[in-house]
């Protein structure tokens, strides 16, 4: 990450930034005063950048940033700052908006005082997510404007301008980005780092606005509709929604990344079509769209995921140009699922217009897929030394591998893969303990739930209270690796650190469990397989809900720490005593355990030196290299 | 400081004529694919070229396959390289070349490091890792020019196995006409790698360059 460039105060300089860094920079240039977030790919680099910039800019340009316990908490925190008149952002991945949605729908009624932006980082193709929902609909159903950039430059500009738009309309604004924009890099021109000092204000009370009792909600709805009408006028005037003239009867209606894919497809197809790029996804620039579709006979809609623009343009065309031929997802020219690519769009436009794409993508893909049949898959895996691997192994030992394993979302979800196979259900964050409650009434199996430490704080506590209250029986193992690993090692209440490096209050998970009334709570180091297995056996025998905290720092953090302190990693090695039983690779697993022919070897460059495989080996054939060398000499 | 001085004196040698040049970089997490991509992107920027890059983040990073789309030129808008339109497929690992083979253009170039990293899926005994010869053959069915190089060996010769990505940059620089000069590419390497590793990296680059020189003469 190039924080140096993100905090650089050199307006006009061109720097090469990640989309998410450009967005963070835009918020700073836009005079953000408060940000709150719960991490989630693909949004995490926006928040990590703001966290670091917040510390770096302290004294030069002051703003506050916190990692909140979950998205609802983050949203409400930012809403509070906005109600007091300060510019605020809440940042989350698409599914996080579901968690925050309760607050979102009602905050629209109250409206924003200080500019308020909700960043929704969507993930078409679900690269790192449990679904690929299209959050443009949130704007529609919550009556909140949605803006969506198409390029990194536009993302930078719009994140800066979004506060102004929000304040002008008196409404929260959803800023939608997608993985391929957030994780693309390009050159942006820096604006100014503001230099106004921060001052605290006195809250100006007004119950008729801020207290949503039914009477106020009813007047609030009217005000909201009036604001949305103003937003519609803005959308129709704004240059962010623009029409590019062409020389044909064909028009392309597009937005988001669809726009850049369409430009490339037109380039390759050598087509001079009209193009309308929509940036305000809600409200839509209906008049501009009307003008646009009046000029053409054939329309191709290019948008990722749901047929959102397509549905709306169909409604608009009914009055304006009923004969318009509309191509998109409904006509089967474009897919409903997954992210677009240039070839998908080139093919879609070509098929809409009865042409052939310039390259036979289908043929290449088919030939490539055929050729790739000899390829071993390389899915993401748990790292060498990952404490989750040890925990899963111990859990299997204790249950005789016969229990039901609801789990949750984090690195540990990778326990779904063989040979661990200790993840049977993953629904949503918090869903592990949640589903276990219902399962405990209806299944015969023992239930062992696994959740991460960050996940525990996010949404597991209410479900755990439910379990205690209702006498639901299962074992909850909190895989406490001292960080939010999956999304890039953000802190959380169980680490006691805070976003911008300040010290926070450390909240031990075991204390939370005990205070709720769980009467079996144990903390164990999963690297000690025997101990962890023994604790698990006792937890399984307990007649109510039991909580086991498997505490051991993430191996990546451990490696970093050792590197910093100049401590050499002591790898393990396989000795001649190996009988080739292969237990270490067929019931346990580690990327450092490599099978060469029928012989297991340890890749020293990968080995983290955790020694867990040493405990797995029934023949004592895995030893620390130090020991092995001493024995030889 | 050094960065700015360089950027100001950047030679805008080829920027006018470059409309589109696509490099697809692949490898396994930890191999330096992101660093190699950063070096290429920086060289393009130093040459005053428009550059877009798209990386893998998040879940896929955990020991998985890493890919970076690098797109250079005035007529480039989208972050992803279209199928069949990469001028270069730059692979730090043989199976990771094959994994993205659909991207390379039929008259493009594949440079591939032959040092394998066997994925744990092979440990389970359900799949085997194909031979380098087999992978090479398949690659040749997709691209006109394929250069296989044991970059690991050359990197060790240069003095540090971690420089395998820079060896590969050297190979690519000799094997195809890049949209920026080799001097700028080397300058970009200098600005990217730590000061104390400069010499090894320059040596790694040259070893790769010379390897390609010889490879091409023999072909
Ligand atoms: C509602 C929601 N918010 C955020 C995410 C993104 N996310 C996936 S896993 C995870 C947390 C992982 O941390 P932890 O539970 O500590 O497990 P670890 O990865 O460290 O094993 C997050 C934030 C999500 N999938 N859903």
mmCIF file of N, CA and C and ligand atoms in Angstrom, chain A residues 38-41 44 71 92-99 128-130 382 386 388 408-413 428-429 451-456 458 479-487 489-490 492 554, chain B residues 62, ligand 1:
data_model
loop_
_atom_site.group_PDB
_atom_site.id
_atom_site.type_symbol
_atom_site.label_atom_id
_atom_site.label_comp_id
_atom_site.label_asym_id
_atom_site.label_seq_id
_atom_site.Cartn_x
_atom_site.Cartn_y
_atom_site.Cartn_z
ATOM 1 N N UNK A 38 -16.948 -1.820 9.253
ATOM 2 C CA UNK A 38 -16.577 -3.184 9.595
ATOM 3 C C UNK A 38 -15.918 -3.734 8.346
ATOM 4 N N UNK A 39 -14.747 -4.391 8.472
ATOM 5 C CA UNK A 39 -14.007 -4.796 7.276
ATOM 6 C C UNK A 39 -14.754 -5.820 6.435
ATOM 7 N N UNK A 40 -14.426 -5.858 5.175
ATOM 8 C CA UNK A 40 -15.018 -6.846 4.272
ATOM 9 C C UNK A 40 -14.487 -6.608 2.875
ATOM 10 N N UNK A 41 -14.016 -7.677 2.236
ATOM 11 C CA UNK A 41 -13.536 -7.579 0.875
ATOM 12 C C UNK A 41 -14.741 -7.369 -0.035
ATOM 13 N N UNK A 44 -12.058 -3.396 2.103
ATOM 14 C CA UNK A 44 -11.102 -3.249 3.207
ATOM 15 C C UNK A 44 -9.997 -2.215 2.994
ATOM 16 N N UNK A 71 -21.547 -3.840 10.953
ATOM 17 C CA UNK A 71 -21.939 -2.797 10.015
ATOM 18 C C UNK A 71 -23.077 -1.925 10.522
ATOM 19 N N UNK A 92 -18.582 -0.572 4.069
ATOM 20 C CA UNK A 92 -18.830 -1.999 4.260
ATOM 21 C C UNK A 92 -18.928 -2.723 2.921
ATOM 22 N N UNK A 93 -18.857 -4.037 2.985
ATOM 23 C CA UNK A 93 -19.095 -4.793 1.765
ATOM 24 C C UNK A 93 -20.596 -4.929 1.559
ATOM 25 N N UNK A 94 -20.978 -5.387 0.357
ATOM 26 C CA UNK A 94 -22.397 -5.446 0.012
ATOM 27 C C UNK A 94 -23.269 -6.131 1.063
ATOM 28 N N UNK A 95 -22.825 -7.300 1.564
ATOM 29 C CA UNK A 95 -23.670 -8.013 2.528
ATOM 30 C C UNK A 95 -23.728 -7.294 3.870
ATOM 31 N N UNK A 96 -22.751 -6.451 4.132
ATOM 32 C CA UNK A 96 -22.773 -5.641 5.347
ATOM 33 C C UNK A 96 -23.953 -4.697 5.361
ATOM 34 N N UNK A 97 -24.373 -4.261 4.170
ATOM 35 C CA UNK A 97 -25.514 -3.344 4.091
ATOM 36 C C UNK A 97 -26.781 -4.045 4.600
ATOM 37 N N UNK A 98 -26.837 -5.366 4.419
ATOM 38 C CA UNK A 98 -27.996 -6.101 4.968
ATOM 39 C C UNK A 98 -28.029 -5.949 6.486
ATOM 40 N N UNK A 99 -26.851 -6.008 7.092
ATOM 41 C CA UNK A 99 -26.763 -5.898 8.548
ATOM 42 C C UNK A 99 -27.161 -4.490 8.990
ATOM 43 N N UNK A 128 -15.022 -13.049 -3.077
ATOM 44 C CA UNK A 128 -14.711 -13.229 -1.647
ATOM 45 C C UNK A 128 -15.976 -13.095 -0.820
ATOM 46 N N UNK A 129 -17.069 -13.646 -1.295
ATOM 47 C CA UNK A 129 -18.335 -13.404 -0.595
ATOM 48 C C UNK A 129 -19.248 -14.598 -0.646
ATOM 49 N N UNK A 130 -20.276 -14.520 0.194
ATOM 50 C CA UNK A 130 -21.257 -15.599 0.256
ATOM 51 C C UNK A 130 -22.377 -15.432 -0.765
ATOM 52 N N UNK A 382 -5.554 -22.883 4.033
ATOM 53 C CA UNK A 382 -5.065 -22.353 5.309
ATOM 54 C C UNK A 382 -3.537 -22.359 5.266
ATOM 55 N N UNK A 386 -1.191 -22.377 10.448
ATOM 56 C CA UNK A 386 -2.471 -21.760 10.805
ATOM 57 C C UNK A 386 -3.067 -22.470 12.018
ATOM 58 N N UNK A 388 -6.019 -22.509 12.986
ATOM 59 C CA UNK A 388 -7.334 -23.090 12.673
ATOM 60 C C UNK A 388 -7.201 -24.557 12.286
ATOM 61 N N UNK A 408 -18.926 -20.537 10.208
ATOM 62 C CA UNK A 408 -19.231 -19.143 9.917
ATOM 63 C C UNK A 408 -18.286 -18.648 8.827
ATOM 64 N N UNK A 409 -18.051 -17.334 8.793
ATOM 65 C CA UNK A 409 -17.273 -16.786 7.683
ATOM 66 C C UNK A 409 -15.976 -16.174 8.166
ATOM 67 N N UNK A 410 -14.890 -16.612 7.545
ATOM 68 C CA UNK A 410 -13.556 -16.139 7.890
ATOM 69 C C UNK A 410 -12.574 -17.072 7.227
ATOM 70 N N UNK A 411 -11.294 -16.935 7.530
ATOM 71 C CA UNK A 411 -10.305 -17.865 6.969
ATOM 72 C C UNK A 411 -10.713 -19.305 7.269
ATOM 73 N N UNK A 412 -11.254 -19.479 8.476
ATOM 74 C CA UNK A 412 -11.563 -20.832 8.935
ATOM 75 C C UNK A 412 -12.626 -21.531 8.103
ATOM 76 N N UNK A 413 -13.360 -20.786 7.266
ATOM 77 C CA UNK A 413 -14.340 -21.435 6.384
ATOM 78 C C UNK A 413 -13.628 -22.426 5.465
ATOM 79 N N UNK A 428 -24.123 -16.867 6.885
ATOM 80 C CA UNK A 428 -23.798 -15.454 6.898
ATOM 81 C C UNK A 428 -23.082 -15.221 8.208
ATOM 82 N N UNK A 429 -22.514 -14.023 8.424
ATOM 83 C CA UNK A 429 -21.798 -13.809 9.680
ATOM 84 C C UNK A 429 -22.771 -13.858 10.855
ATOM 85 N N UNK A 451 -16.493 -20.395 15.067
ATOM 86 C CA UNK A 451 -16.569 -19.005 14.595
ATOM 87 C C UNK A 451 -15.236 -18.330 14.905
ATOM 88 N N UNK A 452 -14.902 -17.303 14.120
ATOM 89 C CA UNK A 452 -13.677 -16.547 14.371
ATOM 90 C C UNK A 452 -13.890 -15.545 15.491
ATOM 91 N N UNK A 453 -12.800 -14.955 15.943
ATOM 92 C CA UNK A 453 -12.905 -13.991 17.045
ATOM 93 C C UNK A 453 -13.621 -12.713 16.606
ATOM 94 N N UNK A 454 -13.311 -12.245 15.403
ATOM 95 C CA UNK A 454 -13.984 -11.045 14.917
ATOM 96 C C UNK A 454 -15.462 -11.355 14.674
ATOM 97 N N UNK A 455 -15.718 -12.540 14.145
ATOM 98 C CA UNK A 455 -17.090 -12.970 13.892
ATOM 99 C C UNK A 455 -17.877 -13.068 15.197
ATOM 100 N N UNK A 456 -17.204 -13.531 16.240
ATOM 101 C CA UNK A 456 -17.865 -13.652 17.545
ATOM 102 C C UNK A 456 -18.465 -12.311 17.970
ATOM 103 N N UNK A 458 -19.011 -9.715 16.052
ATOM 104 C CA UNK A 458 -19.867 -9.152 15.005
ATOM 105 C C UNK A 458 -21.344 -9.458 15.220
ATOM 106 N N UNK A 479 -12.449 -19.547 17.369
ATOM 107 C CA UNK A 479 -11.089 -19.679 16.842
ATOM 108 C C UNK A 479 -10.427 -18.307 16.945
ATOM 109 N N UNK A 480 -9.834 -18.071 18.098
ATOM 110 C CA UNK A 480 -9.341 -16.724 18.422
ATOM 111 C C UNK A 480 -7.886 -16.557 17.953
ATOM 112 N N UNK A 481 -7.747 -16.106 16.715
ATOM 113 C CA UNK A 481 -6.384 -15.904 16.192
ATOM 114 C C UNK A 481 -5.934 -14.459 16.368
ATOM 115 N N UNK A 482 -6.566 -13.750 17.247
ATOM 116 C CA UNK A 482 -6.167 -12.407 17.670
ATOM 117 C C UNK A 482 -6.276 -11.362 16.577
ATOM 118 N N UNK A 483 -7.109 -11.600 15.578
ATOM 119 C CA UNK A 483 -7.219 -10.627 14.488
ATOM 120 C C UNK A 483 -8.371 -10.984 13.567
ATOM 121 N N UNK A 484 -8.717 -10.056 12.693
ATOM 122 C CA UNK A 484 -9.654 -10.324 11.607
ATOM 123 C C UNK A 484 -8.793 -10.684 10.404
ATOM 124 N N UNK A 485 -8.426 -11.933 10.274
ATOM 125 C CA UNK A 485 -7.392 -12.321 9.308
ATOM 126 C C UNK A 485 -7.864 -12.234 7.860
ATOM 127 N N UNK A 486 -9.004 -12.823 7.605
ATOM 128 C CA UNK A 486 -9.503 -12.947 6.236
ATOM 129 C C UNK A 486 -9.446 -11.640 5.444
ATOM 130 N N UNK A 487 -9.805 -10.557 6.098
ATOM 131 C CA UNK A 487 -9.960 -9.294 5.380
ATOM 132 C C UNK A 487 -8.716 -8.408 5.465
ATOM 133 N N UNK A 489 -6.317 -8.478 8.465
ATOM 134 C CA UNK A 489 -5.772 -8.250 9.808
ATOM 135 C C UNK A 489 -6.183 -6.935 10.461
ATOM 136 N N UNK A 490 -7.470 -6.687 10.491
ATOM 137 C CA UNK A 490 -7.953 -5.515 11.218
ATOM 138 C C UNK A 490 -8.127 -5.880 12.703
ATOM 139 N N UNK A 492 -10.028 -5.755 16.522
ATOM 140 C CA UNK A 492 -11.420 -5.855 16.974
ATOM 141 C C UNK A 492 -11.406 -5.835 18.499
ATOM 142 N N UNK A 554 -2.679 -15.706 14.690
ATOM 143 C CA UNK A 554 -2.589 -16.012 13.262
ATOM 144 C C UNK A 554 -1.122 -16.187 12.873
ATOM 145 N N UNK B 62 -4.860 -16.554 -0.014
ATOM 146 C CA UNK B 62 -4.349 -17.552 0.913
ATOM 147 C C UNK B 62 -3.751 -18.748 0.177
HETATM 148 C C1 LIG C 1 -21.864 -9.112 6.980
HETATM 149 C C2 LIG C 1 -20.473 -9.389 6.598
HETATM 150 N N1 LIG C 1 -19.531 -8.499 6.931
HETATM 151 C C3 LIG C 1 -18.230 -8.719 6.578
HETATM 152 C C4 LIG C 1 -17.886 -9.821 5.909
HETATM 153 C C5 LIG C 1 -16.462 -9.997 5.495
HETATM 154 N N2 LIG C 1 -15.759 -10.928 6.329
HETATM 155 C C6 LIG C 1 -15.617 -12.186 5.944
HETATM 156 S S1 LIG C 1 -14.891 -13.062 7.127
HETATM 157 C C7 LIG C 1 -14.721 -11.784 8.151
HETATM 158 C C8 LIG C 1 -14.117 -11.836 9.507
HETATM 159 C C9 LIG C 1 -13.117 -12.832 9.705
HETATM 160 O O1 LIG C 1 -12.497 -12.641 10.932
HETATM 161 P P1 LIG C 1 -12.502 -13.732 12.040
HETATM 162 O O2 LIG C 1 -13.873 -14.094 12.408
HETATM 163 O O3 LIG C 1 -11.645 -13.216 13.145
HETATM 164 O O4 LIG C 1 -11.834 -14.989 11.342
HETATM 165 P P2 LIG C 1 -10.377 -15.161 10.668
HETATM 166 O O5 LIG C 1 -10.477 -14.738 9.255
HETATM 167 O O6 LIG C 1 -9.422 -14.333 11.463
HETATM 168 O O7 LIG C 1 -10.104 -16.600 10.756
HETATM 169 C C10 LIG C 1 -15.230 -10.689 7.551
HETATM 170 C C11 LIG C 1 -15.172 -9.389 8.172
HETATM 171 C C12 LIG C 1 -18.911 -10.735 5.575
HETATM 172 N N3 LIG C 1 -18.659 -11.832 4.878
HETATM 173 N N4 LIG C 1 -20.172 -10.494 5.929
#
